[in-house]
Each structure stands twice: as structure tokens, then as C-alpha cells.
XYZ file of N, CA and C in Angstrom:
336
model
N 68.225 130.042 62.394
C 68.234 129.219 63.580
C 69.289 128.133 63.441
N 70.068 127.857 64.394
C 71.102 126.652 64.501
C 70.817 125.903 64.851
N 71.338 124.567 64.146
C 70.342 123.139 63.948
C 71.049 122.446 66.020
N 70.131 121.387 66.149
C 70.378 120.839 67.719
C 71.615 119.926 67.278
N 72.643 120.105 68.352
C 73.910 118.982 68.054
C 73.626 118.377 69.874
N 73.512 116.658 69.909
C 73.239 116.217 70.699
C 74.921 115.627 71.164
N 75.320 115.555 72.504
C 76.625 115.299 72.399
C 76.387 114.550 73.978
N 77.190 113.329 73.464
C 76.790 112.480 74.553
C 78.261 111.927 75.025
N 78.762 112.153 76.524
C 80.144 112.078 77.028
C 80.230 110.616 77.490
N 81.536 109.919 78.034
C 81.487 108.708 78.288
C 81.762 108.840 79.478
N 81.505 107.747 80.096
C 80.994 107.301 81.538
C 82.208 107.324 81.933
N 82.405 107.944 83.231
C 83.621 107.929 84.196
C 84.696 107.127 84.288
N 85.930 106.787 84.056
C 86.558 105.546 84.547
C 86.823 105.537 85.876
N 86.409 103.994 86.135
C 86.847 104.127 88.092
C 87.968 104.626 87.864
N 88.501 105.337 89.134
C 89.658 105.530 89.684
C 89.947 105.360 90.915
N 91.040 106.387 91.847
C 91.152 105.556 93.296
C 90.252 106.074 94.289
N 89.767 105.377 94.989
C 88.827 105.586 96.023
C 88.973 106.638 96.601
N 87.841 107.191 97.250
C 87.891 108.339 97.993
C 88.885 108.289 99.310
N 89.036 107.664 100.012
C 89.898 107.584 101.212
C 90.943 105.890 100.662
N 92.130 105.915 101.557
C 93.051 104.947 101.857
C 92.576 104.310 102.740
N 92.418 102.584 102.345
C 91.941 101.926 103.723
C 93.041 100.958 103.667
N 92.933 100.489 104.977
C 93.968 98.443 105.399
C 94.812 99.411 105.337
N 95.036 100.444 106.377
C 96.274 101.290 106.730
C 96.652 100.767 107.968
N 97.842 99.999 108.145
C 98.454 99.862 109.460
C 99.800 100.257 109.997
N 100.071 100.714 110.829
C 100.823 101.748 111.165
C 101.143 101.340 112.556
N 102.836 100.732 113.161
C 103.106 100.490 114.342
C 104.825 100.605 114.517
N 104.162 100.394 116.121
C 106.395 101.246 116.626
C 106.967 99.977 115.858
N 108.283 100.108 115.500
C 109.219 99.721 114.841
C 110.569 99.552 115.884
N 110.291 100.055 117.662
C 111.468 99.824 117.989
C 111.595 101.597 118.591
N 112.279 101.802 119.143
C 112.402 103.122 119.691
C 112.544 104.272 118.394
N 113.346 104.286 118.388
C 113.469 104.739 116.875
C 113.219 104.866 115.640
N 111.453 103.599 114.889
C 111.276 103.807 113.715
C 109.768 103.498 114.172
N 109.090 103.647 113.179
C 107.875 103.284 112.938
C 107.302 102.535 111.513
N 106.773 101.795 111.211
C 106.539 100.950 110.086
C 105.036 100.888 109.800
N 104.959 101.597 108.371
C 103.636 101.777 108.188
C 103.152 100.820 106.727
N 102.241 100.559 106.974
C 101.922 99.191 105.814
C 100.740 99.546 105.311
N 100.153 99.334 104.055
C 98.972 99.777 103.572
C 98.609 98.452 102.543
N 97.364 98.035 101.800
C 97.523 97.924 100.568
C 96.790 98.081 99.380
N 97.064 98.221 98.472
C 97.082 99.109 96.831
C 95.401 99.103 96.568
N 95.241 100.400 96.637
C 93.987 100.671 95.817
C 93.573 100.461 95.110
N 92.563 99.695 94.337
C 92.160 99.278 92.855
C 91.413 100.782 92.788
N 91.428 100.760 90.929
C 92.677 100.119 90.433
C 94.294 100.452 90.701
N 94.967 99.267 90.615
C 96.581 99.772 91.384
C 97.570 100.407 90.172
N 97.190 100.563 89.030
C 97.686 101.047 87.653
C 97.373 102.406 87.534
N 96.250 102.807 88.794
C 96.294 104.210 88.949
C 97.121 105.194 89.459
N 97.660 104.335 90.660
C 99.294 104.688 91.208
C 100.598 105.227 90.874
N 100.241 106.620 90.925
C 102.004 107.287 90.603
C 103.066 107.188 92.031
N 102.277 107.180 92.895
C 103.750 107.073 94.080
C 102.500 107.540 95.251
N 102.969 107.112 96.407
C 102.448 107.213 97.664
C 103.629 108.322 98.438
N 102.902 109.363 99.135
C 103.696 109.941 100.323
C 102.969 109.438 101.526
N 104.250 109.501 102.213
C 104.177 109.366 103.826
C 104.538 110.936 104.742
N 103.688 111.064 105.917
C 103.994 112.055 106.316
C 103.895 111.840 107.853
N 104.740 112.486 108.389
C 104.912 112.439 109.373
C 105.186 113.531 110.444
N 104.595 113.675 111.890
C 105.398 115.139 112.615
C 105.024 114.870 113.939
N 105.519 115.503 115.107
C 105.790 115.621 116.575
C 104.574 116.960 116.737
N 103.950 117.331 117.631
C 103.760 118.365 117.979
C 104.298 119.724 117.730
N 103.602 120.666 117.165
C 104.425 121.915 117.229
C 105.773 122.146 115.663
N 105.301 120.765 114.955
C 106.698 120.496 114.400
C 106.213 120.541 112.893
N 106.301 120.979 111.631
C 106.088 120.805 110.551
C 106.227 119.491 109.661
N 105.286 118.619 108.721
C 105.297 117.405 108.809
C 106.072 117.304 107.773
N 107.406 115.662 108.083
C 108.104 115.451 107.159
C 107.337 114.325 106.028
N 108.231 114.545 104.768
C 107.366 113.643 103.835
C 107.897 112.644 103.223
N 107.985 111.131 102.758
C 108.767 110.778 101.979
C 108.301 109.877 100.923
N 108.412 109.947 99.849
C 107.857 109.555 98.910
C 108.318 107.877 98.409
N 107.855 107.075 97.845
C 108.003 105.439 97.699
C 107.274 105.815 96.525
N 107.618 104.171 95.826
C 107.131 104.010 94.609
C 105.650 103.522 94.726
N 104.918 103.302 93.404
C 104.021 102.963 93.147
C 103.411 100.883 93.686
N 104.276 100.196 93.243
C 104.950 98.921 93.630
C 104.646 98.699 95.196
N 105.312 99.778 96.261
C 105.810 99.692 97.911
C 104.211 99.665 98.466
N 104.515 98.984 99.478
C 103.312 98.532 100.503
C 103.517 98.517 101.742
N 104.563 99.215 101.781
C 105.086 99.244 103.747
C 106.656 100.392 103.013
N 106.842 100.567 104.679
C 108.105 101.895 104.315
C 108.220 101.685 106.140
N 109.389 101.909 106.693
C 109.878 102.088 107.621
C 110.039 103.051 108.262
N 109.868 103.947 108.709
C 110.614 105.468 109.055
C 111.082 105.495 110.467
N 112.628 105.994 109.930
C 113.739 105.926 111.049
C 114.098 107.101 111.393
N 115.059 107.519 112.040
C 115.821 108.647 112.509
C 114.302 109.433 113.689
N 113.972 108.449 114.714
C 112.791 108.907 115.583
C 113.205 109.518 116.501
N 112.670 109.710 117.640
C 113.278 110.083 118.971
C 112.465 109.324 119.619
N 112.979 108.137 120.878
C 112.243 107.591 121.507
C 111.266 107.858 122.401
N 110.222 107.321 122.726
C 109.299 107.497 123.884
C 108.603 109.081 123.261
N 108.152 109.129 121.976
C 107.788 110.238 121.580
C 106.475 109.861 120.872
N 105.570 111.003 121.158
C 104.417 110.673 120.112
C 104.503 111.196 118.880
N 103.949 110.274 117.570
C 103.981 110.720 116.212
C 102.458 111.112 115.760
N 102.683 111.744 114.987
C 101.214 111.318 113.979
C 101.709 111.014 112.212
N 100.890 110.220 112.089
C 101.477 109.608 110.724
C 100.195 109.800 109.681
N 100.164 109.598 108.552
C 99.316 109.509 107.434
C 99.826 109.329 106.225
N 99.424 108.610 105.144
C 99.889 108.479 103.708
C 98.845 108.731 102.883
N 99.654 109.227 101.648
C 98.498 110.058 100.427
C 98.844 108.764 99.214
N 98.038 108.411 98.436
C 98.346 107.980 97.217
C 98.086 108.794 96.078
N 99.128 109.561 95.151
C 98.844 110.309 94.072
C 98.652 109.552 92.612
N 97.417 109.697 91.723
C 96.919 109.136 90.826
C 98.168 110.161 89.558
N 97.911 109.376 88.633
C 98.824 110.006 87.359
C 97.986 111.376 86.651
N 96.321 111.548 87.187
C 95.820 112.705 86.454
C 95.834 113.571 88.113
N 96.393 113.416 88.738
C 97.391 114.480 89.983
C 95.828 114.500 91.189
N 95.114 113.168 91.427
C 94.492 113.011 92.190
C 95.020 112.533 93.720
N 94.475 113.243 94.840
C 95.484 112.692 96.165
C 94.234 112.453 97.206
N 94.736 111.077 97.571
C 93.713 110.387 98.341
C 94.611 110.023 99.498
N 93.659 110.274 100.444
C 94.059 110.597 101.809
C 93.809 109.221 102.842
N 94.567 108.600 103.570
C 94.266 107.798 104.785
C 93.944 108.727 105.833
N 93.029 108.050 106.870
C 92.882 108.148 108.029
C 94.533 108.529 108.610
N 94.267 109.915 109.601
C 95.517 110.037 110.383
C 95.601 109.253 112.155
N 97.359 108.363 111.901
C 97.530 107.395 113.170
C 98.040 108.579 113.886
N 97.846 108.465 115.254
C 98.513 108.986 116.128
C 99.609 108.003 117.115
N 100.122 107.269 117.449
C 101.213 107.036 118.291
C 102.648 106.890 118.803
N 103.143 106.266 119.329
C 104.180 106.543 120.498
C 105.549 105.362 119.717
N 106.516 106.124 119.670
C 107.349 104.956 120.007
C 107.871 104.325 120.882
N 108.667 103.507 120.577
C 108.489 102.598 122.228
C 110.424 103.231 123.099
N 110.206 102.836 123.946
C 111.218 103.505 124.893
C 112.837 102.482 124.827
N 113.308 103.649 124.794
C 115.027 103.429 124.548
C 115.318 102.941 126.273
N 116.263 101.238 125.695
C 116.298 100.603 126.921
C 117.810 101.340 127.173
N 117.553 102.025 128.566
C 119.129 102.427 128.815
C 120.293 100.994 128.987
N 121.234 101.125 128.586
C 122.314 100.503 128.974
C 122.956 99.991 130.452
């Protein structure tokens, strides 16, 4: 008979929260949108945040910022268009936590 080996594991370390919150996200002007968040405790969990972005019908673009960034701009829009936006924060053991997805509009190109 094989003797009992009792094996006792250690308790979880926090890591980043289940969802992204204090996500704010607004037009920037016809052309950009400016999305602001801030840092999940713990914030040493932080390998880099993506941003994503897309139009209807359209496959979503992504762009990645550092660990540090708390806002990001995104330009090259088309005016008077609706977006939908969202940002992921990726942890260093390859965990991805998700914000709430924004939906809106940029604002309209003043003709000349």
C-alpha cells in the first residue's frame, strides 16, 4: 500500500479583473475618436492594451499601446460615421480582459 502524500497549493494571486471599467470613449472631431480608460489593479499585471475598432460590415482594426497609456486617439475616420469601439487589456500570463463595447458617431465635417 502507498503511504498518503497531503499536498497543499497556494492561494491565487489577484490578477486583472474580470471586465475593463472607467472606459470613456468620445468624438475627437470628425475624424478621430479618443478613448480613455484607467489601469486595472493590479497595474504590474499589464503587458499592453488593444484597441479595436470597425464600421458596419467592416472587419475590426486593432492597435496596440503600452502598458503605461491611458487614452489613445484614433484617427484616419470618416466623418458623420458610426463606430464601435472596445479595448482588451492583456496580462503577462496571456490573460485578455474585455471592456464593455461603445457604439458611436463622429461628428460631421464642416464643409468649407
Amino acid at each position: 500500500r502507498s503511504p498518503i502524500i497531503t499536498v497543499r497549493t497556494m492561494e491565487e494571486a489577484p490578477g486583472l479583473p474580470d471586465t475593463l471599467d472607467n472606459v470613456r470613449v468620445s468624438p475627437a472631431g470628425p475624424t478621430s475618436i479618443t478613448v480613455e480608460w484607467e489601469t486595472p489593479a493590479p497595474a504590474e499585471d499589464v503587458q499592453r492594451y488593444e484597441i479595436y475598432y470597425q464600421t458596419d460590415n467592416v472587419p475590426a482594426t486593432s492597435v496596440e499601446v503600452g502598458p503605461d497609456d491611458t487614452s489613445y486617439t484614433i484617427t484616419n475616420l470618416r466623418p458623420s460615421t458610426e463606430y464601435t469601439v472596445w479595448i482588451v487589456a492583456l496580462s503577462f500570463t496571456g490573460r485578455r480582459v474585455r471592456s464593455q463595447t461603445f457604439t458611436l458617431q463622429t461628428e460631421q465635417q464642416d464643409l468649407p
